[in-house]
Tab-separated table of N, CA and C in Angstrom:
chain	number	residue	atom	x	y	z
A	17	UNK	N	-5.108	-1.503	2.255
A	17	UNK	CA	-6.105	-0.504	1.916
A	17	UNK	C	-7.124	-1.067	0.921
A	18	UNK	N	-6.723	-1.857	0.204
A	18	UNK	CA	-7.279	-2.759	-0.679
A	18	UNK	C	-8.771	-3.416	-0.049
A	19	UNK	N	-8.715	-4.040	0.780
A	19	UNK	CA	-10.120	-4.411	1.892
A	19	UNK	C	-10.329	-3.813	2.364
A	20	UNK	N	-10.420	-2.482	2.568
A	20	UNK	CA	-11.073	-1.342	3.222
A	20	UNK	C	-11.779	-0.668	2.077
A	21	UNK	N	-11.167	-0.572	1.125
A	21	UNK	CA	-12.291	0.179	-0.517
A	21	UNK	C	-13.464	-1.155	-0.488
A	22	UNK	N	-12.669	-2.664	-0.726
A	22	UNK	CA	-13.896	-3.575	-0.811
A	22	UNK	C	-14.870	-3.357	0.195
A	23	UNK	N	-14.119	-3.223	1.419
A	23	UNK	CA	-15.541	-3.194	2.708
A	23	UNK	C	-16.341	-1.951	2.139
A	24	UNK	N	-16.126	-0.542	1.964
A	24	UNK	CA	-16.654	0.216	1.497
A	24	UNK	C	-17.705	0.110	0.545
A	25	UNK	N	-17.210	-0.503	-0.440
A	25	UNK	CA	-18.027	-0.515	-1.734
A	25	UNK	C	-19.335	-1.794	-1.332
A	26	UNK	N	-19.182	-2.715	-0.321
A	26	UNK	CA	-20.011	-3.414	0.114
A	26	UNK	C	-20.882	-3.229	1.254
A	27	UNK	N	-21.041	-1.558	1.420
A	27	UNK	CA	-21.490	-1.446	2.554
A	27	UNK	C	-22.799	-1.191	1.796
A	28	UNK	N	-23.514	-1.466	1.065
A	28	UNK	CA	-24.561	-1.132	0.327
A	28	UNK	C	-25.563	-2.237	0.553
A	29	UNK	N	-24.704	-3.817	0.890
A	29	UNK	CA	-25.303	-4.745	1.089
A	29	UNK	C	-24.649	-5.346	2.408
A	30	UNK	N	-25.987	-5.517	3.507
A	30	UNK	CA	-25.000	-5.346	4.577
A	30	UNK	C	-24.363	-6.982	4.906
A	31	UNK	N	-25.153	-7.726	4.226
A	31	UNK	CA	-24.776	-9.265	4.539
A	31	UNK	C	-23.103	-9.114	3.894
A	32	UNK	N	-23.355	-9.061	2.516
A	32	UNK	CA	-21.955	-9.117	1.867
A	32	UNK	C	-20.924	-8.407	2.734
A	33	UNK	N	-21.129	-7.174	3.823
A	33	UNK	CA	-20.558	-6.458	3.849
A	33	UNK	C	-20.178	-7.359	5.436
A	34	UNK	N	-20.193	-7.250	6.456
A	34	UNK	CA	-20.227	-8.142	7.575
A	34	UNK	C	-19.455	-9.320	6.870
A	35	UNK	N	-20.375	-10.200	5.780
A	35	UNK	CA	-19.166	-11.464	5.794
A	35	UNK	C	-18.021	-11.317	5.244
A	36	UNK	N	-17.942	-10.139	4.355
A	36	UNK	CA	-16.458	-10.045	3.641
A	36	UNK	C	-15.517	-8.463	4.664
A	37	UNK	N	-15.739	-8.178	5.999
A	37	UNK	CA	-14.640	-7.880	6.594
A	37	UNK	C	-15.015	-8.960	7.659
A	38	UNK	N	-15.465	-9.924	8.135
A	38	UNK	CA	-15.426	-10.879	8.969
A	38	UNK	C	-14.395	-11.944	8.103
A	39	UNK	N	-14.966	-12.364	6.842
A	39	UNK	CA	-13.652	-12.871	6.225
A	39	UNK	C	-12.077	-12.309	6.294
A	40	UNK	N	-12.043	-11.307	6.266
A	40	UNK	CA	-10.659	-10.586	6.403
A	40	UNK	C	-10.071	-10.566	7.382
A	41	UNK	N	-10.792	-10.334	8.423
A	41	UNK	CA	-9.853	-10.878	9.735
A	41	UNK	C	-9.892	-11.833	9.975
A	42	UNK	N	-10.417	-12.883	9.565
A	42	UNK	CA	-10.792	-14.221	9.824
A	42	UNK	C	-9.304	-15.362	9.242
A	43	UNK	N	-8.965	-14.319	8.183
A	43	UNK	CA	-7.761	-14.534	7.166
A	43	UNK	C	-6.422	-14.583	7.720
A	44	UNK	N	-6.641	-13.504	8.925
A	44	UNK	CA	-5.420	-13.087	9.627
A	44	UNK	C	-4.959	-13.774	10.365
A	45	UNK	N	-5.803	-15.042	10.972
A	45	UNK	CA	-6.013	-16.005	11.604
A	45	UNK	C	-4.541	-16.509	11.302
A	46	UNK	N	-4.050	-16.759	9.824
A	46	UNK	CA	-3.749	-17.578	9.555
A	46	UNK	C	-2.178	-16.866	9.411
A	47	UNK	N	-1.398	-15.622	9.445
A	47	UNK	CA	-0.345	-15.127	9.529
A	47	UNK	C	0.219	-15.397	10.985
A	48	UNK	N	1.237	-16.110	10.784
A	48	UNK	CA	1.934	-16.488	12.012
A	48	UNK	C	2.442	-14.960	12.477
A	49	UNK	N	2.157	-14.824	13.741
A	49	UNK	CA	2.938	-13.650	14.902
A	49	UNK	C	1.624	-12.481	14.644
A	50	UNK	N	0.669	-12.541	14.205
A	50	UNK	CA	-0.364	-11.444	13.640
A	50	UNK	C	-1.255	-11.495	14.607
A	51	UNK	N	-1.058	-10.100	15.278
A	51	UNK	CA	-1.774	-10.245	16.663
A	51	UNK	C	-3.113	-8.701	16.263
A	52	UNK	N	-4.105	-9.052	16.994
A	52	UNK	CA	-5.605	-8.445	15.997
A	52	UNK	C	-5.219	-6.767	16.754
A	53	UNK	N	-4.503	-6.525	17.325
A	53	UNK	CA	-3.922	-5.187	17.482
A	53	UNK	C	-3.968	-4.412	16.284
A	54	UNK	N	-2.637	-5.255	15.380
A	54	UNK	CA	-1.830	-4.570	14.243
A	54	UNK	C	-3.147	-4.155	13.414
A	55	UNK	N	-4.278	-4.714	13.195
A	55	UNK	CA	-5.632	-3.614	12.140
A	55	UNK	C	-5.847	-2.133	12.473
A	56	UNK	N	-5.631	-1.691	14.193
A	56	UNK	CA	-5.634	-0.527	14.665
A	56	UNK	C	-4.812	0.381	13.669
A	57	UNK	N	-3.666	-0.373	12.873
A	57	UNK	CA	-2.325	0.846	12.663
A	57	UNK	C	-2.669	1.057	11.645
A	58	UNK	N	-4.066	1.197	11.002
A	58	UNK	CA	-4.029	1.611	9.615
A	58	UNK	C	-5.409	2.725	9.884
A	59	UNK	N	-6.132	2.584	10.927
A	59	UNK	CA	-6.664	3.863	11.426
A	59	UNK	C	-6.304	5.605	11.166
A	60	UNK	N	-5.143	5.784	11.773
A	60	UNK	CA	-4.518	7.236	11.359
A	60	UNK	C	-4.017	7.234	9.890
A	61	UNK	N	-2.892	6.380	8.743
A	61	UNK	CA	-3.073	6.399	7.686
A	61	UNK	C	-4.109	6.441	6.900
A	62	UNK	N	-5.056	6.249	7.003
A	62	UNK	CA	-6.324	5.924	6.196
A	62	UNK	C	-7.164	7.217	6.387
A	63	UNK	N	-6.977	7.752	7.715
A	63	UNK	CA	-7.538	9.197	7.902
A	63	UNK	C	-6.973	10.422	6.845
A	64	UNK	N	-5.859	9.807	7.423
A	64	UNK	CA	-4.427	10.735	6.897
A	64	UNK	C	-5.038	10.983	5.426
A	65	UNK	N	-5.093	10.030	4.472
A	65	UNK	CA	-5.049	9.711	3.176
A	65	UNK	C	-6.442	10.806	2.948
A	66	UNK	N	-7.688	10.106	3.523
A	66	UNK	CA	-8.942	10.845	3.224
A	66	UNK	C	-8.923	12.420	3.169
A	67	UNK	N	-7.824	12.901	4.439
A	67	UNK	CA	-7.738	14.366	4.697
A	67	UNK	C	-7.419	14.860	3.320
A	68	UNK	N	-5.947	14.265	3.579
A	68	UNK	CA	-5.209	14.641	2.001
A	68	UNK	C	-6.279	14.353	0.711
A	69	UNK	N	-6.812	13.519	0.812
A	69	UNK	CA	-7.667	13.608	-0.601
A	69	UNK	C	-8.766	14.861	-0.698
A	70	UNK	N	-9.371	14.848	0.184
A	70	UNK	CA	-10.430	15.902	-0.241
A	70	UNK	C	-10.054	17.527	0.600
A	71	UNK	N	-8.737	17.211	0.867
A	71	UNK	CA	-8.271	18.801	0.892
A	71	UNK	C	-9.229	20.168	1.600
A	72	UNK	N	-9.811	21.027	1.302
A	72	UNK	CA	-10.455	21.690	1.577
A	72	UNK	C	-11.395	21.321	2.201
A	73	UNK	N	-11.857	20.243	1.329
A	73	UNK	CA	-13.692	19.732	1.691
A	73	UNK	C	-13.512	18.995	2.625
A	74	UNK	N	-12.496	18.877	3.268
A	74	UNK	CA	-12.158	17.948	4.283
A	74	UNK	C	-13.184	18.766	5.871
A	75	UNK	N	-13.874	18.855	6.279
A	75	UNK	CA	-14.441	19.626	7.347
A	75	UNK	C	-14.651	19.140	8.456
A	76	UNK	N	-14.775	19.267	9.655
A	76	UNK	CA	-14.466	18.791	10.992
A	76	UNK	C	-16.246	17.785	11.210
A	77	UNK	N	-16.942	18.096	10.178
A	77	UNK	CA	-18.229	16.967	10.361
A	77	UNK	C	-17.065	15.761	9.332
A	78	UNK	N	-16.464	15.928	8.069
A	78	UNK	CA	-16.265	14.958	7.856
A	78	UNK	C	-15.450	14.424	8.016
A	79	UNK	N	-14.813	14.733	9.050
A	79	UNK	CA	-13.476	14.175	9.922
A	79	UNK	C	-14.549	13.363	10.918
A	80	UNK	N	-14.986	13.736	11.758
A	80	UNK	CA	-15.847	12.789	12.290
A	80	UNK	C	-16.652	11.871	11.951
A	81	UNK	N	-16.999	11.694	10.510
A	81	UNK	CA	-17.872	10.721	9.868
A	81	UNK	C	-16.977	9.340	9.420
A	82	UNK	N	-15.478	9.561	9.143
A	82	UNK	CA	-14.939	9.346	8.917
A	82	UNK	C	-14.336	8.533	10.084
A	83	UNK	N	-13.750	9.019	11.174
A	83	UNK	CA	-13.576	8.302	11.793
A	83	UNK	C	-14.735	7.408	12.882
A	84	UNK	N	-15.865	7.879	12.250
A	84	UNK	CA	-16.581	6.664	13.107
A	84	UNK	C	-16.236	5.926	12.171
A	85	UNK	N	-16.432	5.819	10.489
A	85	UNK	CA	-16.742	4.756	9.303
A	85	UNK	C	-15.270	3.683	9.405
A	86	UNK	N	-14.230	4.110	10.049
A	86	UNK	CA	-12.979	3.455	10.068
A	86	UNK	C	-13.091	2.539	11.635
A	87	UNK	N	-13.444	3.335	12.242
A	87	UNK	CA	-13.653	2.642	13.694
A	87	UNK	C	-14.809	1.468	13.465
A	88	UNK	N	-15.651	1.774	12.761
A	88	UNK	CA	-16.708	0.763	12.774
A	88	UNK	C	-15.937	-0.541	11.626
A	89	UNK	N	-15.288	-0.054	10.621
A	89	UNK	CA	-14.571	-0.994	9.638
A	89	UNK	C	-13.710	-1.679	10.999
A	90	UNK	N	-13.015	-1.560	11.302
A	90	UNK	CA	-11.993	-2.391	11.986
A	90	UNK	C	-12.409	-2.710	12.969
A	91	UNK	N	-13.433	-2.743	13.839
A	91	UNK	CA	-13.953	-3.470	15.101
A	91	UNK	C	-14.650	-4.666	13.939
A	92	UNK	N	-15.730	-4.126	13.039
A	92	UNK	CA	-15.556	-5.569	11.965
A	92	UNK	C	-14.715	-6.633	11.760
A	93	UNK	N	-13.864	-6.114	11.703
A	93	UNK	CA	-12.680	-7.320	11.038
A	93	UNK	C	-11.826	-7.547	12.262
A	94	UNK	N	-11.773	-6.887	13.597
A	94	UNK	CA	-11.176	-7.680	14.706
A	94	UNK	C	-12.109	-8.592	15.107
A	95	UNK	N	-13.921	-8.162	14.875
A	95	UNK	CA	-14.537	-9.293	15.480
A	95	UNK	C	-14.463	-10.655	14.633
A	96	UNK	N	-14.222	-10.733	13.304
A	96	UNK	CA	-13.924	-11.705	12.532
A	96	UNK	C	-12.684	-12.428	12.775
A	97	UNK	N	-11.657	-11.737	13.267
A	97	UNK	CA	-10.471	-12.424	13.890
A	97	UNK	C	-10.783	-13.084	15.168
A	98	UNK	N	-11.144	-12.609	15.513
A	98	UNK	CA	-11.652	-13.023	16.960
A	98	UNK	C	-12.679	-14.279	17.064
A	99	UNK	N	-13.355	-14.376	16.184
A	99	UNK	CA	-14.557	-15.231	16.351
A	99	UNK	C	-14.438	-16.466	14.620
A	100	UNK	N	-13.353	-16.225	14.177
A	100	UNK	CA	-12.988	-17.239	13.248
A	100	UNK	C	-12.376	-18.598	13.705
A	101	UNK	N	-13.977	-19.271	13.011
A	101	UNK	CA	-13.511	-20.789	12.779
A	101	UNK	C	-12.858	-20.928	11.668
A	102	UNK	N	-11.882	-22.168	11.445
A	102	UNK	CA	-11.276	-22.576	10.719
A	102	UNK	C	-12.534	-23.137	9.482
A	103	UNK	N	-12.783	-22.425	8.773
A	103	UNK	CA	-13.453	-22.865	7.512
A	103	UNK	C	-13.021	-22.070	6.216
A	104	UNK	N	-13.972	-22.559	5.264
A	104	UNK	CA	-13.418	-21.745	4.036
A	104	UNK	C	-14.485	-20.259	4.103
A	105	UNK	N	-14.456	-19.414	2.899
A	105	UNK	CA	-15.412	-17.925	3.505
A	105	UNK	C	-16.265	-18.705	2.675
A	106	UNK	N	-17.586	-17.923	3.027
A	106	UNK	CA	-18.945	-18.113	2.384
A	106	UNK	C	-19.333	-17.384	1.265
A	107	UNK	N	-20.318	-18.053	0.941
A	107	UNK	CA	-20.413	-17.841	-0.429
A	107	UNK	C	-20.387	-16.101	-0.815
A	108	UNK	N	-21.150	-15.418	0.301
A	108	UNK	CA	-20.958	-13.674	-0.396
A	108	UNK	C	-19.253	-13.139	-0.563
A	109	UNK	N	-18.631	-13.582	0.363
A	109	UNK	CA	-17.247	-13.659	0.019
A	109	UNK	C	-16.837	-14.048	-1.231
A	110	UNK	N	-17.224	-15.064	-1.506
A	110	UNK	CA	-16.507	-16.012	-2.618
A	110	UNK	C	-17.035	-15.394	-3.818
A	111	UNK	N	-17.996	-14.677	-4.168
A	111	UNK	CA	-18.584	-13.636	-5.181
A	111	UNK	C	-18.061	-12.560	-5.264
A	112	UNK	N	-17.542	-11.869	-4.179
A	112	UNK	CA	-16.973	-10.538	-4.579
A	112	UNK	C	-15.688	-11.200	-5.092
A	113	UNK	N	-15.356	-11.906	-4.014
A	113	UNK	CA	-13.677	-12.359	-4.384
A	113	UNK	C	-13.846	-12.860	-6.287
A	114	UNK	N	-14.476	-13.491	-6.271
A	114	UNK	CA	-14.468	-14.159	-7.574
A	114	UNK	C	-14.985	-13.170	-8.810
A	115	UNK	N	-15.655	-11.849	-8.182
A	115	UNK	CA	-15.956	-10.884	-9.390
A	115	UNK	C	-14.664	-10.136	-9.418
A	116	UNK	N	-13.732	-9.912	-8.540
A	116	UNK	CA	-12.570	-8.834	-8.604
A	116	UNK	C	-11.698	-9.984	-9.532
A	117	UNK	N	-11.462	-11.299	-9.245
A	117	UNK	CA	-10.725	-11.760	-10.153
A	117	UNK	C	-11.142	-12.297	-11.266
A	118	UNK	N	-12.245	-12.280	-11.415
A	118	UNK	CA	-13.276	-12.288	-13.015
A	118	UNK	C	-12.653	-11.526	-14.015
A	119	UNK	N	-12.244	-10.543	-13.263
A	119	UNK	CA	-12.370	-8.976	-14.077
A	119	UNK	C	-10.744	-9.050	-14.407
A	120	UNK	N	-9.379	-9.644	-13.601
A	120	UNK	CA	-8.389	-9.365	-13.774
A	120	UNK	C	-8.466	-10.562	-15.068
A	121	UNK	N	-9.619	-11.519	-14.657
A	121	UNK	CA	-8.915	-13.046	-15.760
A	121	UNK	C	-9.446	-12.454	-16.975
A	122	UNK	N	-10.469	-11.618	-17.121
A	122	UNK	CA	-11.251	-11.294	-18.471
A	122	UNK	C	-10.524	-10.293	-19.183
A	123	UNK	N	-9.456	-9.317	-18.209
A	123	UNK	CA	-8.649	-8.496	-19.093
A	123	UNK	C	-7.226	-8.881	-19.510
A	124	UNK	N	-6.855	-10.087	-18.993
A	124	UNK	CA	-5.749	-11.137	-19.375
A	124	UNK	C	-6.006	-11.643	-20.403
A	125	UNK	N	-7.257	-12.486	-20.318
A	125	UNK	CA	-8.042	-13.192	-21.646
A	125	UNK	C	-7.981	-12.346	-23.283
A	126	UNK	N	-8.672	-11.347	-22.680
A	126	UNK	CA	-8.806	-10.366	-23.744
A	126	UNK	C	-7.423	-10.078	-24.725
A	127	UNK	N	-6.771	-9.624	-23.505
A	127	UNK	CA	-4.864	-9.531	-23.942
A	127	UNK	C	-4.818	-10.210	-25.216
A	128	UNK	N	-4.717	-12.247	-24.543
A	128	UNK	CA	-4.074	-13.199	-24.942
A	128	UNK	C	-4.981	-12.967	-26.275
A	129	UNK	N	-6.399	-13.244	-26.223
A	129	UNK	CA	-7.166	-13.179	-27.292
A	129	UNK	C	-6.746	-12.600	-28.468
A	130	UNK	N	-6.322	-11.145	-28.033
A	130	UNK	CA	-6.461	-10.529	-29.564
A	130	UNK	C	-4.547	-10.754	-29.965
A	131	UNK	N	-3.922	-11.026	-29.070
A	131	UNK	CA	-2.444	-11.397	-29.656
A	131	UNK	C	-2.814	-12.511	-30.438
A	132	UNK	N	-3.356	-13.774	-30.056
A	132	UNK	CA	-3.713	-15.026	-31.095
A	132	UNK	C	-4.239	-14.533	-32.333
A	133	UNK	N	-5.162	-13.787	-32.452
A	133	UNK	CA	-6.130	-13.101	-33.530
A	133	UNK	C	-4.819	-12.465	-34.369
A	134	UNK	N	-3.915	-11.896	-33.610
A	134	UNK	CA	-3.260	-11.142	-34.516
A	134	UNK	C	-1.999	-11.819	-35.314
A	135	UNK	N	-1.221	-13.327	-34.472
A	135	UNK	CA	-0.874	-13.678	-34.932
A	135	UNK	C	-1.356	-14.924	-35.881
A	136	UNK	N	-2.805	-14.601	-35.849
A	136	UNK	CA	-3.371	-16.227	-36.633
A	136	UNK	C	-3.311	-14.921	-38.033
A	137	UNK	N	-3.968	-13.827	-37.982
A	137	UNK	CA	-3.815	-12.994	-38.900
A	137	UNK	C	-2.708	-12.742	-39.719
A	138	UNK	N	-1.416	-12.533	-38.715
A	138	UNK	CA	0.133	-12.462	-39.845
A	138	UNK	C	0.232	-13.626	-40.540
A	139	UNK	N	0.031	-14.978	-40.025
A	139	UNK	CA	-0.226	-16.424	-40.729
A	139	UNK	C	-0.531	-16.838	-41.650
A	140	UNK	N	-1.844	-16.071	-41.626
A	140	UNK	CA	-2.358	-16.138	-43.212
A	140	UNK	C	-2.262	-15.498	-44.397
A	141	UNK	N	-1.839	-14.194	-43.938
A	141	UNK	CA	-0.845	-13.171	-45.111
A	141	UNK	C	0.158	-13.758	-45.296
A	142	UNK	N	0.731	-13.984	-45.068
A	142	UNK	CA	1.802	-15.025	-45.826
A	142	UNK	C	1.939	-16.127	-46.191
A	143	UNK	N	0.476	-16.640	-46.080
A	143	UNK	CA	0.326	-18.196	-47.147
A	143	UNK	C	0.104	-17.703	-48.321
């Protein structure tokens, strides 16, 4: 579900958005026995989920908006399975990818940071 919020949030830019679910199935390439079927089975969960989330507001236009926006996500990323060469992803890939883990290394950093700060701090109270 994780690459389906990213495809989402990149549908704003359509290059980024094309190469990073073409990257994703392109990925799948690489799971032994992973046949480009199995992306279909997250179709009805993912509906499922949306229903359940917006509850009421859930309405039979946005049941249909919805399942075009999922149908159109996953013919994406089967055509990326389908049409993947063996290379590394391109660079709009390698930017989102590298801003989502920017963000996990900068709140690790931060962590480590202020533990050092705090123990360079007990250090010197007691010289």
């Amino acid at each position: 579900m994780n690459s389906i919020d990213e495809g989402i949030k990149a549908m704003d830019n359509v290059d980024c958005f094309f190469d990073l679910l073409h990257q994703i199935g392109a990925s799948h390439r690489k799971i032994p026995g992973f046949k480009k079927e199995y992306f279909w089975k997250i179709e009805h969960p993912f509906l499922e989920a949306v229903r359940l989330t917006l509850g009421d507001r859930y309405t039979d236009n946005m049941d249909n908006i919805y399942r075009i926006t999922i149908k159109f996500l996953i013919e994406t990323v089967v055509s990326g399975y389908e049409t993947a060469p063996d290379h590394e992803p391109n660079d709009n890939v390698k930017r989102i990818k590298e801003g989502v883990n920017n963000a996990a290394t900068t709140t690790t950093t931060n962590t480590n940071t202020t533990n050092t700060e705090d123990n360079k701090g007990g250090a010197g109270k007691g010289s």
